[in-house]
XYZ file of C-alpha atoms in Angstrom:
377
model
C 110.693 109.062 92.132
C 111.868 112.212 89.945
C 114.302 114.578 91.300
C 113.954 113.711 94.928
C 110.217 114.481 94.560
C 107.664 111.688 94.899
C 105.246 111.605 91.690
C 101.812 113.288 91.815
C 100.163 109.679 91.695
C 101.977 108.837 94.876
C 101.218 112.105 96.370
C 97.382 111.585 95.475
C 97.691 108.253 97.097
C 99.161 109.450 100.074
C 96.291 111.807 100.644
C 93.709 109.389 99.890
C 95.134 106.957 101.937
C 95.480 110.094 104.882
C 92.024 110.602 104.458
C 90.885 107.216 105.329
C 93.058 106.831 108.243
C 91.844 110.036 109.679
C 88.148 108.025 110.487
C 90.051 105.671 112.329
C 93.207 107.253 114.037
C 95.135 106.594 117.390
C 91.746 106.263 119.919
C 90.587 103.230 117.315
C 93.927 101.704 117.367
C 94.222 102.254 120.801
C 90.943 100.554 122.167
C 91.625 97.993 119.676
C 94.888 97.001 121.530
C 93.307 97.841 124.922
C 90.033 95.758 124.298
C 92.039 92.597 122.716
C 90.215 93.468 119.059
C 92.155 93.517 115.632
C 91.822 96.570 113.312
C 89.581 94.296 111.235
C 87.687 97.458 109.988
C 90.744 99.262 108.752
C 92.111 96.350 107.262
C 88.933 95.596 105.213
C 88.452 99.407 103.868
C 92.085 99.394 103.214
C 91.677 96.763 100.910
C 88.477 97.273 99.267
C 89.609 100.877 98.603
C 92.887 98.552 96.848
C 95.541 100.053 98.840
C 96.869 96.694 100.389
C 97.274 95.416 96.991
C 98.694 98.403 95.087
C 102.247 96.614 94.467
C 100.621 93.309 93.565
C 101.144 93.169 89.470
C 97.565 93.867 87.836
C 97.254 90.586 86.655
C 96.512 89.122 89.743
C 94.061 91.985 91.031
C 96.815 94.299 91.915
C 97.756 97.929 91.505
C 100.836 97.039 89.278
C 102.926 99.525 91.778
C 105.929 99.313 93.669
C 106.815 98.625 97.381
C 107.621 102.264 97.415
C 103.324 102.629 96.623
C 102.913 100.222 99.699
C 105.069 101.998 102.112
C 103.572 104.997 101.080
C 100.098 103.531 102.689
C 101.661 102.457 105.641
C 103.429 105.581 106.355
C 100.150 107.229 106.169
C 98.657 105.042 108.157
C 101.125 105.128 110.926
C 101.016 108.864 111.001
C 97.341 108.933 111.358
C 98.454 106.892 114.819
C 96.971 103.642 113.374
C 99.230 101.560 111.717
C 98.848 98.012 110.245
C 101.747 95.616 111.263
C 100.549 92.603 108.748
C 101.227 95.078 105.983
C 104.902 94.383 106.492
C 104.478 90.844 106.573
C 101.626 89.935 103.913
C 101.605 92.053 100.880
C 105.472 93.292 101.512
C 107.344 90.141 102.221
C 104.993 87.258 101.305
C 103.488 89.017 98.110
C 106.691 90.283 96.749
C 108.489 86.515 97.151
C 105.278 85.118 95.630
C 105.478 87.635 92.950
C 109.042 87.248 91.921
C 109.366 83.591 93.249
C 106.578 81.696 92.600
C 105.180 79.292 90.069
C 102.787 80.079 88.191
C 100.206 77.988 89.806
C 101.237 79.470 92.860
C 101.025 82.980 91.858
C 97.490 82.501 90.511
C 96.690 80.615 93.558
C 98.245 83.174 96.460
C 98.609 86.541 95.213
C 94.848 87.680 94.312
C 93.909 87.142 98.123
C 96.788 89.555 98.831
C 95.490 91.984 96.122
C 91.969 92.205 97.408
C 92.999 91.845 101.337
C 91.196 88.784 101.909
C 93.966 86.555 102.445
C 96.818 87.418 105.372
C 100.179 85.547 105.555
C 102.831 85.624 108.058
C 106.732 85.416 108.082
C 108.555 82.951 110.083
C 112.294 83.388 110.377
C 113.454 84.135 113.861
C 114.614 81.385 116.199
C 115.138 81.010 119.578
C 118.917 80.217 118.993
C 119.815 81.767 115.963
C 117.763 84.690 115.779
C 117.247 86.132 112.581
C 120.405 84.391 111.257
C 119.466 82.819 108.130
C 122.984 80.720 108.181
C 122.143 79.244 111.494
C 118.258 78.277 111.230
C 117.806 75.135 112.353
C 113.928 74.535 110.900
C 114.522 71.777 108.663
C 111.929 70.159 105.850
C 113.017 66.672 104.670
C 111.587 65.480 101.325
C 109.127 62.423 102.167
C 107.862 60.474 98.896
C 105.579 63.732 97.265
C 105.337 65.559 100.657
C 107.579 67.412 103.112
C 107.923 67.059 106.813
C 108.780 70.149 108.389
C 110.282 70.076 111.795
C 111.462 73.231 114.051
C 110.614 76.312 116.336
C 110.388 79.913 115.443
C 109.706 83.158 117.946
C 108.686 86.404 117.863
C 106.250 85.828 114.857
C 103.932 88.419 114.483
C 100.006 87.890 113.885
C 99.618 84.228 113.669
C 96.427 83.988 115.075
C 94.714 85.902 111.927
C 96.176 84.168 109.074
C 95.510 81.433 106.566
C 99.356 80.541 106.107
C 102.784 81.071 107.263
C 105.948 81.983 105.257
C 108.574 79.497 107.070
C 112.278 79.737 106.017
C 113.688 76.258 106.791
C 116.944 75.057 105.928
C 118.722 75.796 102.909
C 117.132 78.308 103.068
C 113.917 77.053 101.512
C 110.561 79.093 101.764
C 107.252 77.271 102.607
C 104.031 78.456 103.091
C 101.983 76.577 105.551
C 98.345 76.473 106.404
C 98.089 77.559 109.925
C 95.480 74.806 110.634
C 97.647 72.094 109.462
C 98.590 68.991 112.076
C 101.600 69.364 114.209
C 101.506 72.978 113.617
C 100.763 74.588 117.007
C 101.720 78.017 118.674
C 101.577 79.951 121.727
C 101.636 83.810 122.354
C 104.544 85.844 124.205
C 103.576 88.194 126.799
C 104.834 91.373 125.778
C 105.049 94.996 126.757
C 103.464 96.529 123.443
C 100.499 98.020 123.081
C 99.072 96.759 119.664
C 96.403 94.842 118.145
C 98.960 92.412 116.698
C 100.544 89.849 119.073
C 103.766 87.986 119.064
C 103.975 83.909 118.818
C 106.360 80.951 119.542
C 105.420 78.485 116.640
C 106.222 74.831 116.794
C 106.471 72.720 113.794
C 106.396 68.683 114.799
C 106.337 66.544 112.043
C 104.001 68.744 109.683
C 103.312 67.127 106.509
C 103.306 69.809 103.468
C 102.459 69.002 99.641
C 105.188 69.097 97.078
C 104.107 72.596 96.001
C 104.617 73.940 99.751
C 108.084 74.633 98.237
C 108.078 78.380 96.910
C 109.280 78.439 93.662
C 110.713 75.339 91.577
C 114.084 75.245 92.911
C 115.449 78.564 92.331
C 117.878 79.551 95.394
C 116.739 80.005 98.377
C 118.937 82.797 99.456
C 118.186 84.912 96.732
C 114.155 84.325 97.486
C 114.851 84.922 101.371
C 116.541 88.310 100.738
C 113.910 89.320 97.774
C 111.441 89.397 101.023
C 113.548 90.835 103.235
C 114.363 94.366 101.705
C 110.953 95.185 101.370
C 110.521 94.257 104.941
C 113.084 96.677 105.863
C 111.706 99.547 103.440
C 108.188 98.597 104.893
C 109.592 98.767 108.874
C 111.274 102.303 107.918
C 108.145 103.349 106.326
C 105.969 102.783 109.850
C 108.369 103.954 112.029
C 108.979 107.477 110.005
C 105.142 107.611 109.990
C 105.083 107.336 113.857
C 107.790 109.728 114.174
C 106.225 112.014 112.128
C 102.629 111.506 114.313
C 104.623 111.895 117.474
C 105.993 115.376 116.075
C 102.451 116.526 115.500
C 101.227 115.577 118.838
C 104.217 117.702 120.440
C 103.829 120.629 117.812
C 100.212 120.876 118.423
C 100.776 120.946 122.183
C 103.744 123.544 121.903
C 101.652 125.687 120.041
C 98.650 125.539 122.428
C 100.156 125.294 125.941
C 101.152 128.355 127.289
C 103.142 129.510 130.631
C 103.888 133.084 131.995
C 101.824 134.308 128.747
C 103.296 132.797 125.956
C 103.153 129.111 124.391
C 105.786 126.875 125.133
C 106.931 126.509 121.436
C 108.308 129.737 121.309
C 111.259 129.201 123.752
C 114.335 127.651 121.944
C 114.744 124.887 124.245
C 110.895 123.020 123.043
C 111.186 124.301 119.431
C 115.128 123.626 118.682
C 114.502 119.805 119.695
C 111.319 119.720 117.180
C 112.887 121.217 114.509
C 116.049 118.805 114.798
C 113.237 116.202 114.886
C 111.987 117.127 111.620
C 115.118 117.528 109.890
C 116.030 113.844 111.222
C 112.216 112.451 110.146
C 112.728 113.983 106.626
C 116.355 112.701 106.176
C 115.196 108.972 107.523
C 111.780 109.469 105.015
C 114.306 110.451 101.643
C 116.496 107.156 102.431
C 113.323 105.054 102.670
C 112.219 106.171 99.199
C 115.421 105.775 97.845
C 115.624 102.254 98.779
C 112.213 101.925 97.369
C 113.859 103.270 94.326
C 116.346 101.447 93.946
C 114.094 98.063 94.892
C 111.667 98.989 92.040
C 114.501 99.728 89.765
C 115.964 96.254 90.045
C 119.223 97.309 91.706
C 118.601 95.065 94.872
C 122.152 95.052 96.227
C 122.057 99.306 96.081
C 118.687 98.612 97.611
C 120.265 96.810 100.235
C 122.348 99.157 101.316
C 119.852 101.786 101.630
C 117.231 99.742 103.125
C 119.610 99.070 106.245
C 120.768 102.470 106.495
C 116.695 104.105 106.388
C 115.574 101.196 108.851
C 118.411 102.191 111.028
C 117.536 106.173 110.689
C 113.924 105.531 111.106
C 114.342 103.741 114.065
C 116.692 106.591 115.768
C 114.160 108.940 114.710
C 111.178 107.567 115.984
C 112.694 106.893 119.082
C 113.510 110.481 119.394
C 110.401 111.514 118.634
C 108.479 109.848 120.999
C 110.699 111.018 123.562
C 110.817 114.356 123.075
C 106.861 114.515 122.275
C 106.713 113.605 125.929
C 109.393 115.504 127.294
C 107.255 118.320 125.900
C 104.454 117.308 127.424
C 105.915 117.436 130.814
C 103.691 115.343 132.798
C 101.062 115.170 130.679
C 103.311 113.137 128.687
C 102.465 110.141 131.064
C 99.222 110.860 130.911
C 97.129 107.943 129.331
C 94.650 109.889 127.607
C 97.546 111.769 125.797
C 98.439 108.421 123.956
C 102.291 108.810 124.279
C 103.509 106.714 126.701
C 101.692 103.819 125.182
C 104.050 104.375 121.968
C 107.220 103.810 124.089
C 107.438 100.185 123.765
C 106.500 100.526 119.845
C 109.252 102.975 119.121
C 111.565 101.227 121.173
C 111.146 97.961 119.242
C 111.944 99.856 115.926
C 115.818 99.522 116.830
C 115.477 95.837 117.040
C 113.100 94.642 113.963
C 112.784 93.229 111.898
C 116.825 93.982 112.454
C 118.552 95.397 115.035
C 120.514 98.394 114.737
C 123.763 96.913 115.775
C 123.316 94.348 112.214
C 121.919 97.562 110.303
C 125.520 99.438 111.066
C 127.560 96.035 110.592
C 125.841 95.996 106.890
C 127.216 99.487 106.286
C 130.328 98.797 107.910
C 130.958 96.114 105.460
C 129.433 96.832 102.378
C 129.584 100.642 102.294
C 132.642 101.316 103.905
C 134.867 97.975 103.355
C 135.486 97.349 106.990
C 136.485 93.741 107.916
C 133.516 91.436 108.519
C 132.894 91.332 112.506
C 131.150 88.003 112.834
C-alpha cells in the first residue's frame, strides 16, 4: 500500500472477488443459514480461483501475498452479503501460525491444504472461565513418552463441524493441531441467535493423545506464536465488519434513492442523507485503519500492527453496528421485514463488538500501549 492507496494488483483482486461474490450474494447466504447448509459452493469456487490461499507462501501452493490481500477477499465477500467466517480462522490464523512457526515438515503437510482450500482448520482459545485470557488458560497438555495428553474445555469455537483439525491453545501457551476425530475429543453445539451457516461449539478434550509433532514448531515461545495469529484474526474480523457495513450502507442508499414519500425520494431529506453520509466516513476510516494494520503486519512491525489491528477492530465494530441500525431505520417498517435481509444481520453486527476481542479489551490495549495509561487489569 502506497500513499494510502491500495496497489493496482489488490484492486484487481477486489474486483475479481466482487464478481464471484455477485454470483452468490445475500440470498444464497441466508438460504444456506435458514436450511442448515454450509456455503460449500462459494468456498470451493473461491478456493479454485486461488482467493483463499492468496497469503500462503508460493512454495506451498499459495499466492505469496500478504494478510491485506486475504482481508480484501473477505471484505468483498462480506460486501456482497456472503462472508466466509472460516476464512478468519483457517487461512488467516492457522495458516499464518504454520507459515511462521511450523517445522519444515509441518509446513509441507498442512499449508498446501490451506492454499488450495481443500483443508479447513478451526481455532480454539476461548474457555468458559478464562475467556480469551491466554494467561489463565486451564487446558493442559502433558508429555507422556513420545506423545502428548490433552485435557480441557473450550467454548464459542466456530465451524468445528466442518474442519479436519483444530488449532488448540493449551497452557504455556503451547499450540497443538488436533484431529477433529481424535479419540477423547468431543463437542456440542451452542444454541445461538445468529443467522449464519457457521455454528458455534463447546469442545471437550478428555485424555486426547497426540503425536509429538502435533505441537506446532520446535520449542519456540508459545506466546509469540499465539500473537502471530491474533493480529491477522483482528485484521480479518475488521475487514469482515467493514464489508458488512458497506453492504448495509449500500442497501440503505438504494432504498433512500427509490423510496418516495410526498413526491420526493426520502434520500433528499437531510434526516436521512446525513446519517448515511456520516456512516460512509466512519466506514472509510475503519477501512483505512484495517489497511494500515495489514501493511504494518506485512512489514514485520508486529507491535505497531497490534496497535492498529485493535483500533481497526474497534472502529469496524462500531461502524457495522451503526450501519445495520441506520439501514433498518432508513427502511422504516420494511427494515424489520425478512424479505429485506436487514433484521437478520442485527445479531452478527452486534457480535463484532465482542469477538474476536471485545471493544473494552481493544480500548484497554489502546489506553495502555498507545496512551501510556496504567494497566486496569
